[in-house]
Short mmCIF file of C-alpha atoms in Angstrom, two decimals:
data_model
loop_
_atom_site.label_atom_id
_atom_site.label_comp_id
_atom_site.label_asym_id
_atom_site.label_seq_id
_atom_site.Cartn_x
_atom_site.Cartn_y
_atom_site.Cartn_z
CA MET N 1 108.98 49.23 57.63
CA GLY N 2 110.74 52.51 56.98
CA GLU N 3 107.73 54.57 58.14
CA LYS N 4 108.07 57.58 60.37
CA ARG N 5 106.47 57.23 63.79
CA HIS N 6 103.34 59.32 64.11
CA PRO N 7 101.93 58.68 67.58
CA GLY N 8 98.69 60.09 68.86
CA PRO N 9 98.44 62.86 71.41
CA VAL N 10 100.74 62.54 74.40
CA GLY N 11 99.02 60.66 77.20
CA HIS N 12 96.21 59.37 74.94
CA SER N 13 95.57 56.30 72.85
CA LEU N 14 96.21 56.20 69.13
CA THR N 15 92.97 57.23 67.40
CA VAL N 16 91.36 56.42 64.06
CA ALA N 17 92.30 59.91 62.88
CA ASP N 18 95.93 59.33 63.92
CA VAL N 19 96.08 56.03 62.01
CA LEU N 20 94.58 57.54 58.84
CA ALA N 21 97.26 60.23 58.93
CA LEU N 22 100.09 57.65 58.92
CA PRO N 23 102.01 57.66 55.63
CA VAL N 24 101.42 53.93 55.20
CA LEU N 25 97.65 54.51 55.05
CA ALA N 26 97.72 58.04 53.64
CA ALA N 27 99.26 56.54 50.49
CA GLY N 28 95.94 54.77 49.88
CA GLU N 29 94.10 58.11 49.80
CA PRO N 30 91.68 57.34 52.65
CA ARG N 31 88.27 59.01 52.67
CA VAL N 32 85.94 58.98 55.64
CA VAL N 33 82.52 58.16 54.23
CA THR N 34 80.55 57.87 57.48
CA GLY N 35 81.20 58.47 61.17
CA LEU N 36 83.41 61.54 60.78
CA ASP N 37 82.30 62.61 64.27
CA HIS N 38 83.77 59.40 65.69
CA ILE N 39 87.27 59.28 64.21
CA GLY N 40 88.60 60.31 67.60
CA ARG N 41 87.92 56.78 68.83
CA PRO N 42 90.98 55.02 70.23
CA VAL N 43 92.47 52.15 68.24
CA ARG N 44 93.41 49.24 70.47
CA TRP N 45 94.56 46.91 67.66
CA VAL N 46 94.43 46.36 63.88
CA HIS N 47 92.58 43.32 62.49
CA ILE N 48 92.81 42.14 58.88
CA THR N 49 89.85 40.00 57.89
CA GLU N 50 88.23 38.43 54.87
CA LEU N 51 85.58 36.63 56.94
CA THR N 52 81.85 37.18 56.76
CA ASP N 53 81.62 37.19 60.59
CA PRO N 54 84.79 38.93 61.85
CA ALA N 55 83.10 40.24 64.99
CA SER N 56 83.45 36.86 66.67
CA PHE N 57 87.23 37.37 66.65
CA LEU N 58 87.21 40.92 68.00
CA LYS N 59 87.26 42.30 71.53
CA GLY N 60 86.57 45.98 70.80
CA GLY N 61 88.68 48.91 69.70
CA GLU N 62 90.00 47.21 66.54
CA LEU N 63 90.56 48.97 63.23
CA VAL N 64 89.13 46.41 60.78
CA LEU N 65 90.86 46.20 57.37
CA THR N 66 89.24 44.40 54.45
CA THR N 67 89.43 44.23 50.67
CA GLY N 68 85.65 43.84 50.59
CA MET N 69 85.87 40.38 49.07
CA PRO N 70 83.85 38.61 51.81
CA LEU N 71 81.06 41.17 52.03
CA PRO N 72 77.67 39.61 51.34
CA ASP N 73 75.52 40.91 48.51
CA ASP N 74 72.30 40.75 50.49
CA PRO N 75 71.58 44.13 52.18
CA THR N 76 70.17 42.36 55.23
CA ALA N 77 73.40 40.38 55.63
CA VAL N 78 75.43 43.60 55.18
CA ARG N 79 73.45 45.26 57.97
CA ARG N 80 74.05 42.23 60.19
CA TYR N 81 77.78 42.40 59.37
CA VAL N 82 77.91 46.09 60.42
CA ASP N 83 75.65 45.54 63.45
CA GLU N 84 78.01 42.87 64.79
CA LEU N 85 81.08 45.08 64.27
CA SER N 86 79.38 47.98 66.00
CA ALA N 87 78.10 45.82 68.85
CA VAL N 88 81.54 44.48 69.64
CA GLY N 89 82.96 48.02 69.64
CA ALA N 90 85.09 48.09 66.50
CA ALA N 91 86.85 51.43 66.11
CA ALA N 92 86.31 51.70 62.33
CA LEU N 93 85.92 49.68 59.15
CA VAL N 94 88.45 50.33 56.35
CA ILE N 95 87.60 48.91 52.92
CA GLU N 96 89.90 48.90 49.93
CA LEU N 97 88.24 49.91 46.61
CA VAL N 98 90.66 48.15 44.31
CA ARG N 99 89.60 44.53 43.74
CA ARG N 100 85.90 43.85 44.22
CA TYR N 101 84.49 47.34 44.62
CA HIS N 102 85.29 50.72 43.10
CA ARG N 103 82.72 52.52 45.22
CA PRO N 104 81.37 51.46 48.59
CA PRO N 105 78.08 49.54 48.44
CA ASP N 106 75.07 51.64 49.36
CA ALA N 107 73.88 49.05 51.85
CA LEU N 108 77.26 49.22 53.65
CA VAL N 109 77.25 53.02 53.72
CA ASP N 110 73.68 53.13 55.05
CA ALA N 111 74.38 50.52 57.74
CA CYS N 112 77.57 52.24 58.93
CA ARG N 113 75.85 55.62 58.99
CA THR N 114 72.95 54.18 60.99
CA ARG N 115 75.27 52.64 63.60
CA GLY N 116 77.70 55.58 63.71
CA LEU N 117 80.56 53.31 62.66
CA PRO N 118 83.35 55.15 60.81
CA LEU N 119 83.60 53.75 57.28
CA VAL N 120 86.85 54.60 55.49
CA THR N 121 87.56 53.82 51.83
CA LEU N 122 91.00 53.44 50.24
CA ALA N 123 91.27 54.44 46.58
CA LYS N 124 94.65 52.78 46.11
CA ASP N 125 96.18 49.46 47.04
CA VAL N 126 97.73 49.37 50.50
CA ASN N 127 99.88 46.71 52.13
CA PHE N 128 97.65 45.69 55.04
CA LEU N 129 100.45 43.74 56.69
CA GLU N 130 102.66 46.82 56.73
CA VAL N 131 99.78 48.86 58.17
CA THR N 132 99.44 46.29 60.92
CA GLN N 133 103.16 46.33 61.70
CA VAL N 134 103.36 50.13 61.85
CA VAL N 135 100.22 50.62 63.92
CA HIS N 136 101.00 47.79 66.33
CA THR N 137 104.48 49.16 66.86
CA LEU N 138 103.02 52.54 67.68
CA ILE N 139 100.38 51.05 69.97
CA LEU N 140 102.93 48.99 71.87
CA GLY N 141 105.24 51.99 72.04
CA ASN N 142 102.40 54.14 73.34
CA GLN N 143 101.55 51.51 75.91
CA ALA N 144 105.13 51.46 77.12
CA ASP N 145 105.15 55.26 77.20
CA ALA N 146 101.85 55.20 79.06
CA MET N 147 103.28 52.84 81.66
CA ARG N 148 106.25 55.12 82.15
CA ARG N 149 103.99 58.18 82.42
CA THR N 150 101.74 56.36 84.89
CA GLN N 151 104.78 55.54 86.98
CA ARG N 152 105.81 59.20 86.92
CA VAL N 153 102.29 60.19 88.00
CA HIS N 154 102.44 57.84 90.99
CA GLU N 155 105.91 59.09 91.91
CA ALA N 156 104.84 62.73 91.64
CA PHE N 157 101.81 62.30 93.90
CA THR N 158 103.76 60.19 96.36
CA ALA N 159 106.32 63.01 96.62
CA LEU N 160 103.53 65.56 97.15
CA THR N 161 102.02 63.46 99.93
CA LEU N 162 105.36 62.86 101.66
CA ARG N 163 106.17 66.55 101.80
CA GLY N 164 102.73 67.36 103.18
CA ALA N 165 101.52 69.32 100.18
CA GLY N 166 98.28 71.24 100.61
CA PRO N 167 95.23 70.99 98.36
CA GLN N 168 96.30 73.90 96.13
CA ASP N 169 99.62 72.20 95.35
CA VAL N 170 97.86 68.91 94.62
CA LEU N 171 95.36 70.51 92.23
CA ARG N 172 98.06 72.51 90.49
CA ALA N 173 100.09 69.35 89.89
CA ALA N 174 97.04 67.55 88.46
CA ALA N 175 96.21 70.44 86.14
CA GLU N 176 99.77 70.65 84.86
CA MET N 177 100.03 66.90 84.28
CA CYS N 178 96.86 66.75 82.17
CA GLY N 179 96.72 70.25 80.76
CA ARG N 180 93.14 70.60 81.98
CA THR N 181 91.15 72.65 84.48
CA VAL N 182 90.74 70.88 87.83
CA VAL N 183 88.25 71.96 90.52
CA LEU N 184 87.77 70.84 94.14
CA GLU N 185 84.23 71.22 95.41
CA SER N 186 82.43 70.51 98.68
CA LEU N 187 79.30 68.41 99.15
CA VAL N 188 77.16 71.55 98.89
CA HIS N 189 78.60 72.31 95.45
CA ARG N 190 80.91 75.14 96.49
CA ALA N 191 83.98 75.35 94.27
CA LEU N 192 86.70 75.77 96.88
CA LEU N 193 89.76 75.56 94.64
CA CYS N 194 90.18 75.95 90.91
CA GLU N 195 93.26 75.51 88.77
CA PRO N 196 92.09 76.88 85.40
CA LEU N 197 95.06 75.76 83.33
CA GLY N 198 94.81 77.20 79.86
CA ALA N 199 91.42 78.80 80.56
CA ALA N 200 89.94 81.71 82.43
CA THR N 201 88.37 81.18 85.83
CA GLU N 202 85.20 82.71 84.42
CA ALA N 203 84.86 79.97 81.80
CA ALA N 204 85.47 77.25 84.37
CA LEU N 205 83.29 78.50 87.24
CA THR N 206 80.39 80.43 85.72
CA ASP N 207 77.09 79.00 87.04
CA TRP N 208 79.12 76.40 88.91
CA GLU N 209 76.48 75.29 91.40
CA GLN N 210 73.83 74.81 88.72
CA ARG N 211 76.20 72.83 86.48
CA SER N 212 77.51 70.80 89.40
CA ARG N 213 74.04 69.82 90.57
CA ALA N 214 73.35 68.54 87.06
CA THR N 215 76.31 66.19 87.50
CA PRO N 216 75.13 63.42 89.86
CA PRO N 217 77.31 62.18 92.73
CA ALA N 218 79.10 58.88 92.35
CA ASP N 219 81.22 56.58 94.50
CA ARG N 220 83.77 55.93 91.77
CA THR N 221 85.86 57.78 89.23
CA GLY N 222 84.07 58.24 85.92
CA LEU N 223 82.41 60.48 83.37
CA PHE N 224 79.21 62.12 84.60
CA GLY N 225 76.79 64.89 83.75
CA PRO N 226 75.78 66.65 80.55
CA GLU N 227 79.20 68.26 80.12
CA GLY N 228 81.07 64.98 80.49
CA TRP N 229 83.02 65.87 83.64
CA LEU N 230 85.61 63.40 84.84
CA VAL N 231 84.80 63.12 88.56
CA ALA N 232 86.39 61.39 91.55
CA PRO N 233 85.03 61.40 95.13
CA VAL N 234 87.12 62.80 97.98
CA GLU N 235 86.66 61.28 101.43
CA TYR N 236 87.38 62.41 104.96
CA GLN N 237 87.43 59.94 107.84
CA GLY N 238 85.51 57.37 105.82
CA GLU N 239 82.73 59.72 104.73
CA ASP N 240 82.22 61.56 101.46
CA TRP N 241 83.54 65.08 101.86
CA GLY N 242 83.39 66.43 98.30
CA ARG N 243 84.77 65.63 94.89
CA VAL N 244 87.48 66.66 92.48
CA VAL N 245 86.46 67.45 88.92
CA MET N 246 88.48 67.51 85.71
CA LEU N 247 86.78 69.57 83.02
CA PRO N 248 86.97 68.67 79.33
CA GLY N 249 88.36 71.20 76.95
CA PRO N 250 86.20 73.03 74.40
CA PRO N 251 84.57 70.80 71.77
CA SER N 252 86.92 69.89 68.96
CA ALA N 253 86.24 70.46 65.28
CA SER N 254 85.94 66.71 64.78
CA GLY N 255 83.18 66.48 67.38
CA THR N 256 85.16 64.27 69.75
CA SER N 257 82.87 62.98 72.49
CA ALA N 258 83.59 63.32 76.21
CA SER N 259 84.43 59.63 76.49
CA GLU N 260 87.14 60.17 73.87
CA VAL N 261 88.46 63.41 75.39
CA PHE N 262 89.84 61.78 78.55
CA GLY N 263 92.43 59.06 78.37
CA PRO N 264 93.54 56.42 80.90
CA GLU N 265 96.28 58.71 82.17
CA ASP N 266 93.70 61.41 83.00
CA VAL N 267 91.77 58.85 85.05
CA THR N 268 94.94 57.81 86.86
CA VAL N 269 95.85 61.43 87.61
CA LEU N 270 92.38 62.22 88.97
CA GLU N 271 92.29 59.09 91.14
CA ARG N 272 95.69 59.93 92.61
CA THR N 273 94.55 63.53 93.06
CA ALA N 274 91.54 62.36 95.07
CA MET N 275 93.74 60.09 97.18
CA ALA N 276 96.28 62.86 97.82
CA LEU N 277 93.48 65.25 98.78
CA THR N 278 92.04 62.70 101.22
CA ILE N 279 95.43 62.40 102.91
CA ALA N 280 95.94 66.17 102.85
CA ARG N 281 92.53 66.62 104.49
CA LEU N 282 93.69 64.43 107.36
CA THR N 283 97.05 66.18 107.78
CA HIS N 284 95.89 69.80 107.37
CA PRO N 285 93.60 70.69 110.29
CA THR N 286 92.54 74.05 108.83
CA SER N 287 89.12 73.87 107.21
CA TRP N 288 89.45 73.99 103.43
CA GLU N 289 86.32 76.12 103.30
CA ARG N 290 88.09 78.69 105.48
CA THR N 291 91.19 78.45 103.29
CA ALA N 292 89.09 79.04 100.20
CA HIS N 293 87.53 82.13 101.79
CA ARG N 294 90.94 83.44 102.82
CA ASN N 295 92.40 83.03 99.35
CA ALA N 296 89.39 84.61 97.68
CA LEU N 297 89.46 87.57 100.08
CA ARG N 298 93.18 88.16 99.60
CA ASP N 299 92.80 88.07 95.85
CA LEU N 300 89.98 90.60 96.05
CA VAL N 301 91.88 92.88 98.43
CA GLU N 302 95.07 92.73 96.35
CA GLN N 303 93.19 92.69 93.02
CA ARG N 304 95.03 89.60 91.82
CA HIS N 305 92.27 88.34 89.51
CA ARG N 306 92.82 88.10 85.79
CA SER N 307 89.62 90.06 85.16
CA PRO N 308 86.51 91.31 87.00
CA ALA N 309 84.56 88.50 85.35
CA ASP N 310 86.99 85.93 86.83
CA ALA N 311 86.52 87.49 90.28
CA ARG N 312 82.73 87.34 90.00
CA ALA N 313 82.78 83.72 88.84
CA ARG N 314 85.07 82.63 91.66
CA VAL N 315 83.13 84.42 94.40
CA ALA N 316 79.81 83.16 93.04
CA ALA N 317 81.19 79.60 93.01
CA LEU N 318 81.80 80.00 96.76
CA GLY N 319 78.12 80.81 97.25
CA LEU N 320 78.23 84.61 97.45
CA PRO N 321 75.78 86.62 95.31
CA THR N 322 77.50 88.91 92.82
CA GLU N 323 74.48 90.53 91.18
CA ARG N 324 72.06 92.98 92.83
CA ALA N 325 74.12 93.08 96.00
CA ARG N 326 75.88 95.69 98.11
CA PHE N 327 79.27 94.76 99.50
CA VAL N 328 80.76 96.01 102.76
CA ALA N 329 84.36 95.35 103.81
CA VAL N 330 85.02 94.87 107.52
CA LEU N 331 88.34 94.32 109.30
CA ALA N 332 88.60 92.73 112.74
CA ASP N 333 91.92 93.31 114.54
CA VAL N 334 92.35 90.96 117.49
CA PRO N 335 94.76 91.56 120.39
CA ALA N 336 96.97 88.49 119.81
CA GLU N 337 97.70 86.03 117.01
CA GLU N 338 96.35 83.07 118.97
CA ASP N 339 92.95 84.79 119.04
CA THR N 340 92.59 84.90 115.25
CA VAL N 341 91.35 81.37 114.62
CA ARG N 342 88.82 81.57 117.47
CA ALA N 343 87.42 84.84 116.15
CA GLU N 344 87.33 83.53 112.57
CA THR N 345 85.48 80.36 113.57
CA ARG N 346 82.99 82.21 115.76
CA ILE N 347 82.19 84.80 113.10
CA ALA N 348 81.69 82.14 110.43
CA GLU N 349 79.45 80.10 112.74
CA GLU N 350 77.34 83.09 113.75
CA LEU N 351 76.87 84.41 110.22
CA GLY N 352 75.33 81.17 108.95
CA PRO N 353 72.17 81.07 111.12
CA THR N 354 71.50 84.79 110.52
CA GLY N 355 71.28 84.20 106.78
CA ALA N 356 74.07 86.69 106.13
CA GLN N 357 76.18 85.86 103.10
CA ALA N 358 79.84 86.63 103.55
CA LEU N 359 83.42 85.61 102.98
CA VAL N 360 85.44 85.35 106.19
CA GLY N 361 89.19 84.85 106.27
CA ARG N 362 92.47 85.80 107.89
CA LEU N 363 94.38 88.51 106.04
CA ALA N 364 97.26 88.93 108.53
CA PRO N 365 98.38 87.24 111.78
CA THR N 366 96.04 89.39 113.91
CA ARG N 367 93.61 90.63 111.27
CA LEU N 368 90.45 89.06 109.86
CA GLY N 369 88.67 90.25 106.77
CA VAL N 370 84.92 89.93 106.26
CA LEU N 371 83.13 90.73 103.02
CA LEU N 372 79.41 91.08 103.59
CA ALA N 373 77.08 90.71 100.60
CA LEU N 374 73.82 92.48 101.45
CA ARG N 375 70.64 93.43 99.66
CA PRO N 376 71.07 96.83 98.00
CA SER N 377 68.28 98.33 100.10
CA GLY N 378 69.26 96.64 103.35
CA PRO N 379 70.54 98.59 106.40
CA TRP N 380 74.24 97.79 106.20
CA ARG N 381 75.15 99.40 109.54
CA GLN N 382 72.85 97.02 111.39
CA ALA N 383 74.54 94.04 109.72
CA VAL N 384 77.99 95.39 110.62
CA GLU N 385 76.84 96.05 114.19
CA ARG N 386 75.74 92.42 114.62
CA LEU N 387 79.03 91.23 113.15
CA SER N 388 81.03 93.55 115.43
CA ARG N 389 79.27 92.38 118.56
CA THR N 390 79.89 88.76 117.60
CA ALA N 391 83.61 89.38 117.07
CA ARG N 392 83.99 91.39 120.29
CA ASP N 393 82.12 88.72 122.28
CA ALA N 394 84.38 86.02 120.84
CA VAL N 395 87.59 87.95 121.55
CA PRO N 396 87.26 90.94 123.91
CA GLY N 397 89.43 93.83 122.81
CA THR N 398 88.83 93.24 119.10
CA THR N 399 88.76 96.44 117.06
CA MET N 400 86.30 96.56 114.16
CA SER N 401 86.82 98.89 111.20
CA VAL N 402 84.54 99.24 108.18
CA GLY N 403 84.86 100.77 104.72
CA SER N 404 82.04 102.43 102.84
CA PRO N 405 79.72 100.14 100.83
CA ALA N 406 80.58 99.05 97.28
CA SER N 407 77.88 98.49 94.68
CA ASP N 408 80.05 96.20 92.55
CA LEU N 409 82.52 93.45 93.33
CA ALA N 410 85.18 95.31 91.35
CA ASP N 411 84.97 98.10 93.97
CA VAL N 412 85.50 95.83 96.96
CA ALA N 413 89.27 96.51 97.05
CA ARG N 414 88.49 100.20 97.60
CA SER N 415 86.18 99.35 100.51
CA PHE N 416 88.92 97.23 102.12
CA ARG N 417 91.46 100.06 101.64
CA GLU N 418 89.13 102.43 103.44
CA ALA N 419 88.63 99.94 106.28
CA ALA N 420 92.42 99.59 106.53
CA ARG N 421 92.82 103.39 106.79
CA VAL N 422 90.22 103.46 109.55
CA ALA N 423 92.11 100.69 111.38
CA GLU N 424 95.41 102.55 111.00
CA ALA N 425 93.84 105.64 112.56
CA THR N 426 92.42 103.73 115.53
CA GLU N 427 94.60 103.63 118.63
CA PRO N 428 94.48 100.58 120.90
CA GLY N 429 91.72 101.14 123.41
CA GLN N 430 90.16 103.88 121.30
CA PRO N 431 86.72 104.64 122.78
CA LEU N 432 83.83 103.50 120.63
CA PRO N 433 81.15 105.87 119.42
CA PRO N 434 78.15 105.75 121.78
CA ASP N 435 75.81 104.18 119.23
CA ARG N 436 77.91 101.38 117.70
CA SER N 437 80.67 98.80 118.14
CA PHE N 438 82.76 99.62 115.09
CA HIS N 439 84.78 102.48 113.63
CA GLU N 440 84.23 104.07 110.22
CA ARG N 441 85.67 106.88 108.11
CA SER N 442 83.53 109.60 109.65
CA ASP N 443 85.23 108.92 113.01
CA ILE N 444 88.64 110.00 111.74
CA GLY N 445 89.41 113.50 112.95
CA LEU N 446 92.71 115.34 113.24
CA ARG N 447 94.00 113.37 116.22
CA ARG N 448 93.29 110.01 114.60
CA LEU N 449 94.66 111.16 111.26
CA LEU N 450 97.93 112.12 112.92
CA PHE N 451 97.97 108.80 114.77
CA ALA N 452 97.71 107.02 111.41
CA LEU N 453 100.60 109.14 110.06
CA ARG N 454 102.77 108.87 113.16
CA ASP N 455 105.49 106.84 111.42
CA ASP N 456 105.84 109.36 108.61
CA PRO N 457 109.21 111.18 109.00
CA ARG N 458 107.58 114.41 107.82
CA VAL N 459 105.11 114.33 110.71
CA GLN N 460 107.90 113.52 113.16
CA ASP N 461 110.05 116.37 111.78
CA TYR N 462 107.15 118.81 112.04
CA ALA N 463 106.46 117.97 115.69
CA GLU N 464 110.14 118.28 116.55
CA ARG N 465 110.58 121.63 114.78
CA GLN N 466 107.51 123.10 116.43
CA LEU N 467 107.98 121.78 119.99
CA GLY N 468 111.64 120.69 120.24
CA PRO N 469 112.93 123.80 122.10
CA LEU N 470 110.14 123.54 124.67
CA LEU N 471 110.76 119.83 125.22
CA ASP N 472 114.50 120.47 125.60
CA HIS N 473 113.82 123.21 128.20
CA ASP N 474 111.54 120.98 130.26
CA ALA N 475 114.14 118.20 130.15
CA ARG N 476 117.00 120.45 131.28
CA HIS N 477 115.17 122.38 133.99
CA GLY N 478 112.64 119.84 135.24
CA THR N 479 109.74 122.11 134.34
CA ASP N 480 106.44 121.13 132.77
CA LEU N 481 105.74 123.98 130.42
CA LEU N 482 104.32 121.45 127.92
CA ALA N 483 101.42 120.79 130.34
CA THR N 484 100.72 124.50 130.57
CA LEU N 485 100.74 124.81 126.78
CA ARG N 486 98.38 121.83 126.49
CA GLY N 487 95.93 123.29 129.00
CA TYR N 488 95.99 126.67 127.24
CA LEU N 489 95.39 125.13 123.78
CA ASP N 490 92.67 122.80 125.07
CA ALA N 491 90.96 125.89 126.55
CA ALA N 492 90.97 127.46 123.06
CA GLY N 493 93.29 130.26 124.24
CA ASN N 494 91.27 131.19 127.33
CA LYS N 495 93.89 131.88 130.02
CA THR N 496 91.37 131.98 132.85
CA VAL N 497 89.95 128.55 131.98
CA ALA N 498 93.49 127.18 131.55
CA ALA N 499 94.55 128.49 134.97
CA ARG N 500 91.50 127.02 136.67
CA ALA N 501 91.98 123.63 134.95
CA GLY N 502 95.66 123.50 135.91
CA GLY N 503 95.16 124.69 139.48
CA LEU N 504 97.37 127.74 138.83
CA SER N 505 97.00 131.44 139.27
CA ARG N 506 96.34 133.53 136.20
CA GLU N 507 99.63 135.40 136.74
CA THR N 508 101.56 132.12 136.75
CA VAL N 509 99.89 131.05 133.53
CA TYR N 510 100.67 134.44 131.91
CA GLN N 511 104.32 134.17 132.91
CA ARG N 512 104.67 130.62 131.65
CA LEU N 513 103.01 131.44 128.35
CA ARG N 514 105.46 134.29 127.78
CA THR N 515 108.33 131.85 128.37
CA ILE N 516 106.78 129.36 125.95
CA GLU N 517 106.37 132.04 123.26
CA ARG N 518 110.00 133.05 123.69
CA LEU N 519 111.28 129.46 123.48
CA LEU N 520 109.17 128.59 120.43
CA GLY N 521 109.39 131.92 118.69
CA ARG N 522 105.61 131.94 118.30
CA ASP N 523 102.80 134.39 119.05
CA LEU N 524 100.12 132.37 120.80
CA GLU N 525 97.64 135.19 120.37
CA SER N 526 97.75 134.53 116.63
CA GLY N 527 95.03 132.05 115.65
CA GLY N 528 97.12 130.62 112.81
CA GLN N 529 100.28 130.15 114.86
CA ARG N 530 98.32 128.73 117.76
CA THR N 531 96.75 126.19 115.36
CA GLU N 532 100.17 125.15 114.05
CA VAL N 533 101.43 124.53 117.58
CA HIS N 534 98.25 122.68 118.51
CA VAL N 535 98.62 120.34 115.50
CA ALA N 536 102.24 119.71 116.52
CA LEU N 537 101.06 118.82 120.03
CA HIS N 538 98.56 116.31 118.63
CA ALA N 539 101.33 114.83 116.49
CA LEU N 540 103.56 114.54 119.57
CA ASP N 541 100.78 112.74 121.44
CA ALA N 542 100.42 110.30 118.51
CA LEU N 543 104.16 109.66 118.51
CA ARG N 544 104.15 109.02 122.24
CA GLY N 545 101.04 106.83 122.03
CA ARG N 546 99.19 109.19 124.31
#
């Protein structure tokens, strides 16, 4: 044969376009007269014929080669000839313009155009037998390659299942095998996981619910919907739980249809993906909806999205409004790690009936994050109050911290940072404001600010430099001059009030204050110096957890 192998795309059947590009056919100067939009059709076999009724010997997918000698002259018979080829599913008709014809008959062109059958003419003589040998060798080789790839697919998914891979790992493997975007959605059309290989999340998930609802459910793997999604159902305990979707790439220049975009290997990968997800659903007790919320929240908090548009598309695909909404970040810190799941479940359950739209997920072993999406004019503090009471009822001792509202999803990370600063400045058992069950930025005064900064070496050094000599004196002599200093500072420098509060005489307080001034080298009558010492005392209390 001596011809260089020119197989079709990896993982796909040899197409009409691939065959026409082979040197053995290219030498005949092929020209696609009709059906250019359909040259992406797969070629299952090559059939040489000089019969007037070749369709009776075909099974579909054949590239039909003819010299044109048997073609009838009657236009009606020509149409019947083409109709039969099209009905049986021939991939294309190739006619040589060397012997009988030097231009394709008009009746043949019209019939092929009407039926959408690719008609290819050859201007030069071609050895049809050699074409058959080359193409069949490639087809058989591709089939063998396909069998080997299918085996590798089965082995890969078997390995994933045996090591207990989660849904994200399964989807990532599927996307990498096929080079396509793969999405896992629930029965209510929420896109829980998306592996947008080679594409932005925005392109994959924009208007997801609307597009998904236009793609009808099915109990088998197949092509569905106006976009030609390849879809496979995912079950859980014998019931439909959701489905996994493989999205086609952007339309090709040749107008390849959806049925030609996906090959047998894609179907195999998606079926194994659905099976692996079904098994993973049984072996991973954590709700995948909760996992999706957690991942989305963490990405928002850590700003790990490729772009703001990607973030909006992903959050919207989970059912959260992203336009004309006000976002509020709330953190719930529970007393112990074993309380986290109970609080997360309770909050999610309570938010649903209230109509509140939110993402709820664990951000740390003892910390939950909640992103509330509220109407711009709605009273956000009331919504946070309801949420806080729910969390505190579920797990007593839970501390709720809130950031200021964000008008755009891109600003949510800032709201979560503020909530985290509030949480850092909130001591365990910190009394709540009288009118609410949560803490916010306005609650952070000097004492709470110093509590948040208690691990900073500069704060520790400041407290030690200001109060160290007094602490050393109390430790050596068994005195409690620190208590006297505290009472005096809390009384705003009023010695009489300090004496009464400490149950001491005024003379005793005067004497002790003189000793304190000597030890610290400070003048407590000076407002500035007294403030510096008072700040150091608050820092010491924060360090001691007082």
